[in-house]
JSON list of C-alpha atoms in Angstrom, two decimals:
[
{"chain": "A", "resi": 120, "resn": "MET", "atom": "CA", "xyz": [8.01, 16.08, -5.68]},
{"chain": "A", "resi": 121, "resn": "LEU", "atom": "CA", "xyz": [10.20, 17.34, -2.85]},
{"chain": "A", "resi": 122, "resn": "ALA", "atom": "CA", "xyz": [13.87, 16.83, -3.58]},
{"chain": "A", "resi": 123, "resn": "PRO", "atom": "CA", "xyz": [17.00, 16.65, -1.44]},
{"chain": "A", "resi": 124, "resn": "GLY", "atom": "CA", "xyz": [17.55, 19.99, 0.27]},
{"chain": "A", "resi": 125, "resn": "ASP", "atom": "CA", "xyz": [13.83, 20.86, 0.38]},
{"chain": "A", "resi": 126, "resn": "ARG", "atom": "CA", "xyz": [12.06, 21.35, 3.69]},
{"chain": "A", "resi": 127, "resn": "ALA", "atom": "CA", "xyz": [9.63, 18.54, 4.53]},
{"chain": "A", "resi": 128, "resn": "ALA", "atom": "CA", "xyz": [6.01, 19.61, 4.82]},
{"chain": "A", "resi": 129, "resn": "THR", "atom": "CA", "xyz": [4.63, 19.53, 8.34]},
{"chain": "A", "resi": 130, "resn": "LEU", "atom": "CA", "xyz": [2.34, 16.60, 8.98]},
{"chain": "A", "resi": 131, "resn": "ARG", "atom": "CA", "xyz": [-0.11, 15.61, 11.68]},
{"chain": "A", "resi": 132, "resn": "LEU", "atom": "CA", "xyz": [-1.87, 12.34, 10.98]},
{"chain": "A", "resi": 133, "resn": "PRO", "atom": "CA", "xyz": [-3.38, 9.57, 13.10]},
{"chain": "A", "resi": 134, "resn": "ASP", "atom": "CA", "xyz": [-1.53, 6.32, 13.72]},
{"chain": "A", "resi": 135, "resn": "ALA", "atom": "CA", "xyz": [-3.59, 3.68, 11.88]},
{"chain": "A", "resi": 136, "resn": "ALA", "atom": "CA", "xyz": [-3.24, 1.23, 14.78]},
{"chain": "A", "resi": 137, "resn": "THR", "atom": "CA", "xyz": [-3.92, 3.49, 17.76]},
{"chain": "A", "resi": 138, "resn": "GLY", "atom": "CA", "xyz": [-5.61, 6.60, 16.40]},
{"chain": "A", "resi": 139, "resn": "GLU", "atom": "CA", "xyz": [-3.08, 8.74, 18.29]},
{"chain": "A", "resi": 140, "resn": "PRO", "atom": "CA", "xyz": [-1.88, 11.77, 16.33]},
{"chain": "A", "resi": 141, "resn": "VAL", "atom": "CA", "xyz": [1.71, 11.80, 15.08]},
{"chain": "A", "resi": 142, "resn": "THR", "atom": "CA", "xyz": [3.28, 15.15, 14.24]},
{"chain": "A", "resi": 143, "resn": "ASP", "atom": "CA", "xyz": [6.49, 15.62, 12.24]},
{"chain": "A", "resi": 144, "resn": "PRO", "atom": "CA", "xyz": [8.11, 12.27, 13.12]},
{"chain": "A", "resi": 145, "resn": "TRP", "atom": "CA", "xyz": [11.58, 13.59, 12.18]},
{"chain": "A", "resi": 146, "resn": "ARG", "atom": "CA", "xyz": [11.57, 15.63, 15.40]},
{"chain": "A", "resi": 147, "resn": "GLU", "atom": "CA", "xyz": [12.57, 12.35, 17.10]},
{"chain": "A", "resi": 148, "resn": "GLY", "atom": "CA", "xyz": [15.51, 11.88, 14.69]},
{"chain": "A", "resi": 149, "resn": "PRO", "atom": "CA", "xyz": [16.04, 10.95, 11.04]},
{"chain": "A", "resi": 150, "resn": "VAL", "atom": "CA", "xyz": [13.20, 8.97, 9.52]},
{"chain": "A", "resi": 151, "resn": "VAL", "atom": "CA", "xyz": [12.17, 7.40, 6.24]},
{"chain": "A", "resi": 152, "resn": "LEU", "atom": "CA", "xyz": [8.64, 8.39, 5.26]},
{"chain": "A", "resi": 153, "resn": "ALA", "atom": "CA", "xyz": [7.15, 5.71, 2.99]},
{"chain": "A", "resi": 154, "resn": "PHE", "atom": "CA", "xyz": [3.97, 6.83, 1.19]},
{"chain": "A", "resi": 155, "resn": "PHE", "atom": "CA", "xyz": [1.71, 4.14, -0.28]},
{"chain": "A", "resi": 156, "resn": "LYS", "atom": "CA", "xyz": [-1.83, 3.21, -1.29]},
{"chain": "A", "resi": 157, "resn": "THR", "atom": "CA", "xyz": [-3.26, -0.18, -0.33]},
{"chain": "A", "resi": 158, "resn": "THR", "atom": "CA", "xyz": [-4.67, -0.79, -3.84]},
{"chain": "A", "resi": 159, "resn": "CYS", "atom": "CA", "xyz": [-1.37, 0.02, -5.60]},
{"chain": "A", "resi": 160, "resn": "PRO", "atom": "CA", "xyz": [0.20, -3.17, -7.03]},
{"chain": "A", "resi": 161, "resn": "VAL", "atom": "CA", "xyz": [3.71, -1.67, -6.98]},
{"chain": "A", "resi": 162, "resn": "CYS", "atom": "CA", "xyz": [3.22, -0.67, -3.32]},
{"chain": "A", "resi": 163, "resn": "GLN", "atom": "CA", "xyz": [2.09, -4.21, -2.49]},
{"chain": "A", "resi": 164, "resn": "MET", "atom": "CA", "xyz": [5.16, -5.63, -4.24]},
{"chain": "A", "resi": 165, "resn": "ALA", "atom": "CA", "xyz": [7.50, -3.21, -2.43]},
{"chain": "A", "resi": 166, "resn": "ALA", "atom": "CA", "xyz": [5.93, -3.46, 1.07]},
{"chain": "A", "resi": 167, "resn": "PRO", "atom": "CA", "xyz": [8.34, -6.18, 2.25]},
{"chain": "A", "resi": 168, "resn": "LYS", "atom": "CA", "xyz": [11.22, -3.95, 1.15]},
{"chain": "A", "resi": 169, "resn": "VAL", "atom": "CA", "xyz": [9.87, -1.09, 3.28]},
{"chain": "A", "resi": 170, "resn": "GLN", "atom": "CA", "xyz": [9.93, -3.53, 6.19]},
{"chain": "A", "resi": 171, "resn": "ALA", "atom": "CA", "xyz": [13.46, -4.64, 5.21]},
{"chain": "A", "resi": 172, "resn": "ILE", "atom": "CA", "xyz": [14.66, -1.02, 5.46]},
{"chain": "A", "resi": 173, "resn": "ALA", "atom": "CA", "xyz": [13.25, -0.90, 9.00]},
{"chain": "A", "resi": 174, "resn": "GLU", "atom": "CA", "xyz": [14.78, -4.25, 9.91]},
{"chain": "A", "resi": 175, "resn": "SER", "atom": "CA", "xyz": [18.20, -2.96, 8.81]},
{"chain": "A", "resi": 176, "resn": "GLY", "atom": "CA", "xyz": [18.03, -0.44, 11.65]},
{"chain": "A", "resi": 177, "resn": "VAL", "atom": "CA", "xyz": [16.41, 2.56, 9.96]},
{"chain": "A", "resi": 178, "resn": "ARG", "atom": "CA", "xyz": [13.38, 4.24, 11.55]},
{"chain": "A", "resi": 179, "resn": "VAL", "atom": "CA", "xyz": [10.49, 4.08, 9.07]},
{"chain": "A", "resi": 180, "resn": "VAL", "atom": "CA", "xyz": [7.08, 5.70, 9.30]},
{"chain": "A", "resi": 181, "resn": "ALA", "atom": "CA", "xyz": [4.66, 4.76, 6.53]},
{"chain": "A", "resi": 182, "resn": "VAL", "atom": "CA", "xyz": [1.84, 7.01, 5.33]},
{"chain": "A", "resi": 183, "resn": "GLY", "atom": "CA", "xyz": [-1.10, 5.19, 3.80]},
{"chain": "A", "resi": 184, "resn": "GLU", "atom": "CA", "xyz": [-3.57, 7.07, 1.63]},
{"chain": "A", "resi": 185, "resn": "ASP", "atom": "CA", "xyz": [-6.38, 4.92, 3.01]},
{"chain": "A", "resi": 186, "resn": "PRO", "atom": "CA", "xyz": [-8.62, 4.49, 6.09]},
{"chain": "A", "resi": 187, "resn": "PRO", "atom": "CA", "xyz": [-7.12, 2.73, 9.13]},
{"chain": "A", "resi": 188, "resn": "PRO", "atom": "CA", "xyz": [-8.96, -0.62, 8.68]},
{"chain": "A", "resi": 189, "resn": "GLU", "atom": "CA", "xyz": [-7.64, -0.96, 5.11]},
{"chain": "A", "resi": 190, "resn": "ILE", "atom": "CA", "xyz": [-4.13, -0.02, 6.24]},
{"chain": "A", "resi": 191, "resn": "ARG", "atom": "CA", "xyz": [-4.15, -2.60, 9.04]},
{"chain": "A", "resi": 192, "resn": "SER", "atom": "CA", "xyz": [-5.31, -5.31, 6.64]},
{"chain": "A", "resi": 193, "resn": "TYR", "atom": "CA", "xyz": [-2.66, -4.32, 4.09]},
{"chain": "A", "resi": 194, "resn": "ALA", "atom": "CA", "xyz": [0.08, -4.36, 6.75]},
{"chain": "A", "resi": 195, "resn": "GLU", "atom": "CA", "xyz": [-0.93, -7.84, 7.83]},
{"chain": "A", "resi": 196, "resn": "ARG", "atom": "CA", "xyz": [-1.14, -9.21, 4.26]},
{"chain": "A", "resi": 197, "resn": "HIS", "atom": "CA", "xyz": [2.17, -7.72, 3.15]},
{"chain": "A", "resi": 198, "resn": "GLY", "atom": "CA", "xyz": [4.26, -8.00, 6.31]},
{"chain": "A", "resi": 199, "resn": "GLN", "atom": "CA", "xyz": [4.66, -4.27, 6.84]},
{"chain": "A", "resi": 200, "resn": "ARG", "atom": "CA", "xyz": [5.08, -3.82, 10.61]},
{"chain": "A", "resi": 201, "resn": "VAL", "atom": "CA", "xyz": [6.28, -0.22, 10.80]},
{"chain": "A", "resi": 202, "resn": "THR", "atom": "CA", "xyz": [4.35, 2.64, 12.38]},
{"chain": "A", "resi": 203, "resn": "THR", "atom": "CA", "xyz": [1.77, 3.61, 9.77]},
{"chain": "A", "resi": 204, "resn": "LEU", "atom": "CA", "xyz": [-0.23, 6.80, 9.58]},
{"chain": "A", "resi": 205, "resn": "SER", "atom": "CA", "xyz": [-3.56, 7.21, 7.82]},
{"chain": "A", "resi": 206, "resn": "GLU", "atom": "CA", "xyz": [-4.04, 10.11, 5.43]},
{"chain": "A", "resi": 207, "resn": "PRO", "atom": "CA", "xyz": [-7.63, 10.72, 4.28]},
{"chain": "A", "resi": 208, "resn": "ALA", "atom": "CA", "xyz": [-8.57, 12.10, 0.89]},
{"chain": "A", "resi": 209, "resn": "PRO", "atom": "CA", "xyz": [-7.89, 14.65, -0.53]},
{"chain": "A", "resi": 210, "resn": "TYR", "atom": "CA", "xyz": [-4.33, 13.79, 0.70]},
{"chain": "A", "resi": 211, "resn": "PRO", "atom": "CA", "xyz": [-3.03, 17.18, 1.84]},
{"chain": "A", "resi": 212, "resn": "VAL", "atom": "CA", "xyz": [0.28, 15.77, 3.14]},
{"chain": "A", "resi": 213, "resn": "SER", "atom": "CA", "xyz": [0.97, 13.80, -0.03]},
{"chain": "A", "resi": 214, "resn": "ASP", "atom": "CA", "xyz": [0.15, 16.91, -2.04]},
{"chain": "A", "resi": 215, "resn": "ALA", "atom": "CA", "xyz": [2.51, 19.02, 0.10]},
{"chain": "A", "resi": 216, "resn": "PHE", "atom": "CA", "xyz": [5.28, 16.48, -0.59]},
{"chain": "A", "resi": 217, "resn": "GLY", "atom": "CA", "xyz": [4.45, 16.72, -4.32]},
{"chain": "A", "resi": 218, "resn": "ILE", "atom": "CA", "xyz": [3.56, 13.03, -4.63]},
{"chain": "A", "resi": 219, "resn": "ASP", "atom": "CA", "xyz": [1.70, 11.88, -7.71]},
{"chain": "A", "resi": 220, "resn": "THR", "atom": "CA", "xyz": [3.06, 8.32, -7.80]},
{"chain": "A", "resi": 221, "resn": "VAL", "atom": "CA", "xyz": [3.41, 5.78, -4.99]},
{"chain": "A", "resi": 222, "resn": "PRO", "atom": "CA", "xyz": [5.31, 4.21, -3.45]},
{"chain": "A", "resi": 223, "resn": "ALA", "atom": "CA", "xyz": [7.40, 7.27, -2.63]},
{"chain": "A", "resi": 224, "resn": "LEU", "atom": "CA", "xyz": [10.17, 7.31, -0.02]},
{"chain": "A", "resi": 225, "resn": "PHE", "atom": "CA", "xyz": [11.72, 10.36, 1.64]},
{"chain": "A", "resi": 226, "resn": "LEU", "atom": "CA", "xyz": [14.66, 10.42, 4.04]},
{"chain": "A", "resi": 227, "resn": "VAL", "atom": "CA", "xyz": [14.07, 13.37, 6.36]},
{"chain": "A", "resi": 228, "resn": "ASP", "atom": "CA", "xyz": [16.69, 14.50, 8.88]},
{"chain": "A", "resi": 229, "resn": "GLU", "atom": "CA", "xyz": [16.01, 15.78, 12.41]},
{"chain": "A", "resi": 230, "resn": "GLU", "atom": "CA", "xyz": [15.90, 19.36, 11.10]},
{"chain": "A", "resi": 231, "resn": "GLY", "atom": "CA", "xyz": [13.06, 18.47, 8.70]},
{"chain": "A", "resi": 232, "resn": "THR", "atom": "CA", "xyz": [15.21, 18.62, 5.56]},
{"chain": "A", "resi": 233, "resn": "VAL", "atom": "CA", "xyz": [14.71, 16.03, 2.84]},
{"chain": "A", "resi": 234, "resn": "ARG", "atom": "CA", "xyz": [18.04, 14.24, 2.36]},
{"chain": "A", "resi": 235, "resn": "ASP", "atom": "CA", "xyz": [16.99, 11.70, -0.28]},
{"chain": "A", "resi": 236, "resn": "ALA", "atom": "CA", "xyz": [13.90, 10.60, -2.18]},
{"chain": "A", "resi": 237, "resn": "VAL", "atom": "CA", "xyz": [12.83, 7.80, -4.51]},
{"chain": "A", "resi": 238, "resn": "VAL", "atom": "CA", "xyz": [9.57, 7.13, -6.32]},
{"chain": "A", "resi": 239, "resn": "SER", "atom": "CA", "xyz": [7.99, 3.90, -7.58]},
{"chain": "A", "resi": 240, "resn": "TRP", "atom": "CA", "xyz": [10.13, 0.74, -7.71]},
{"chain": "A", "resi": 241, "resn": "ASP", "atom": "CA", "xyz": [13.66, 0.71, -9.04]},
{"chain": "A", "resi": 242, "resn": "ARG", "atom": "CA", "xyz": [15.95, -1.86, -7.39]},
{"chain": "A", "resi": 243, "resn": "ASP", "atom": "CA", "xyz": [19.12, 0.21, -7.77]},
{"chain": "A", "resi": 244, "resn": "ALA", "atom": "CA", "xyz": [17.42, 3.38, -6.48]},
{"chain": "A", "resi": 245, "resn": "TRP", "atom": "CA", "xyz": [15.86, 1.60, -3.47]},
{"chain": "A", "resi": 246, "resn": "ASN", "atom": "CA", "xyz": [19.17, -0.07, -2.60]},
{"chain": "A", "resi": 247, "resn": "ARG", "atom": "CA", "xyz": [21.02, 3.25, -2.85]},
{"chain": "A", "resi": 248, "resn": "PHE", "atom": "CA", "xyz": [18.30, 4.94, -0.76]},
{"chain": "A", "resi": 249, "resn": "ALA", "atom": "CA", "xyz": [18.35, 2.23, 1.94]},
{"chain": "A", "resi": 250, "resn": "VAL", "atom": "CA", "xyz": [22.13, 2.53, 2.29]},
{"chain": "A", "resi": 251, "resn": "ALA", "atom": "CA", "xyz": [21.97, 6.35, 2.33]},
{"chain": "A", "resi": 252, "resn": "ALA", "atom": "CA", "xyz": [19.39, 6.08, 5.14]},
{"chain": "A", "resi": 253, "resn": "GLY", "atom": "CA", "xyz": [21.88, 4.06, 7.20]},
{"chain": "A", "resi": 254, "resn": "GLY", "atom": "CA", "xyz": [20.60, 0.59, 6.40]},
{"chain": "A", "resi": 255, "resn": "THR", "atom": "CA", "xyz": [21.54, -2.13, 3.96]},
{"chain": "A", "resi": 256, "resn": "ALA", "atom": "CA", "xyz": [20.50, -2.98, 0.40]},
{"chain": "A", "resi": 257, "resn": "VAL", "atom": "CA", "xyz": [16.99, -4.45, 0.32]},
{"chain": "A", "resi": 258, "resn": "SER", "atom": "CA", "xyz": [16.75, -6.23, -3.03]},
{"chain": "A", "resi": 259, "resn": "GLU", "atom": "CA", "xyz": [18.94, -8.37, -5.22]},
{"chain": "A", "resi": 260, "resn": "GLU", "atom": "CA", "xyz": [18.56, -10.20, -8.47]},
{"chain": "A", "resi": 261, "resn": "GLY", "atom": "CA", "xyz": [16.63, -13.41, -7.92]},
{"chain": "A", "resi": 262, "resn": "ASP", "atom": "CA", "xyz": [14.45, -12.17, -5.05]},
{"chain": "A", "resi": 263, "resn": "GLY", "atom": "CA", "xyz": [11.38, -12.27, -7.27]},
{"chain": "A", "resi": 264, "resn": "LEU", "atom": "CA", "xyz": [11.12, -8.54, -7.91]},
{"chain": "A", "resi": 265, "resn": "PRO", "atom": "CA", "xyz": [11.80, -6.89, -11.24]},
{"chain": "A", "resi": 266, "resn": "PRO", "atom": "CA", "xyz": [14.74, -4.51, -11.40]},
{"chain": "A", "resi": 267, "resn": "PHE", "atom": "CA", "xyz": [12.44, -1.63, -12.40]},
{"chain": "A", "resi": 268, "resn": "ARG", "atom": "CA", "xyz": [8.70, -1.08, -12.45]},
{"chain": "A", "resi": 269, "resn": "PRO", "atom": "CA", "xyz": [7.14, 2.29, -13.16]},
{"chain": "A", "resi": 270, "resn": "GLY", "atom": "CA", "xyz": [4.44, 3.49, -10.76]}
]
């Protein structure tokens, strides 16, 4: 998996809502890329936390490893209202980022350099990541999520 200091892989994927292509979203400024799969239980559990990162003022672009209709349904069910791109199998962008477990988050700066990354669900790691991205902590004890859940 790409680590801090690595160069983010170029991406060009369609927006799941509009079909319009999106290329290297970090060119518009720092962004959190949130990779997920609609059938992943950990992704479903963490989807509201992806939205919470966005609501704390951080620009988030999600990348779903699913067709647009499934992504739109997932977003509606789980309250994820961020721009979401659709990546078809065999997942060339996910492969270029070295992803083998989702959810996976990457903070990418405007130069295309990965500044932080986290994989699966770990409350402390997600809170640290959200703050490093310029937002606020997204989970606390008692919010119904476990402190750690492997992908």
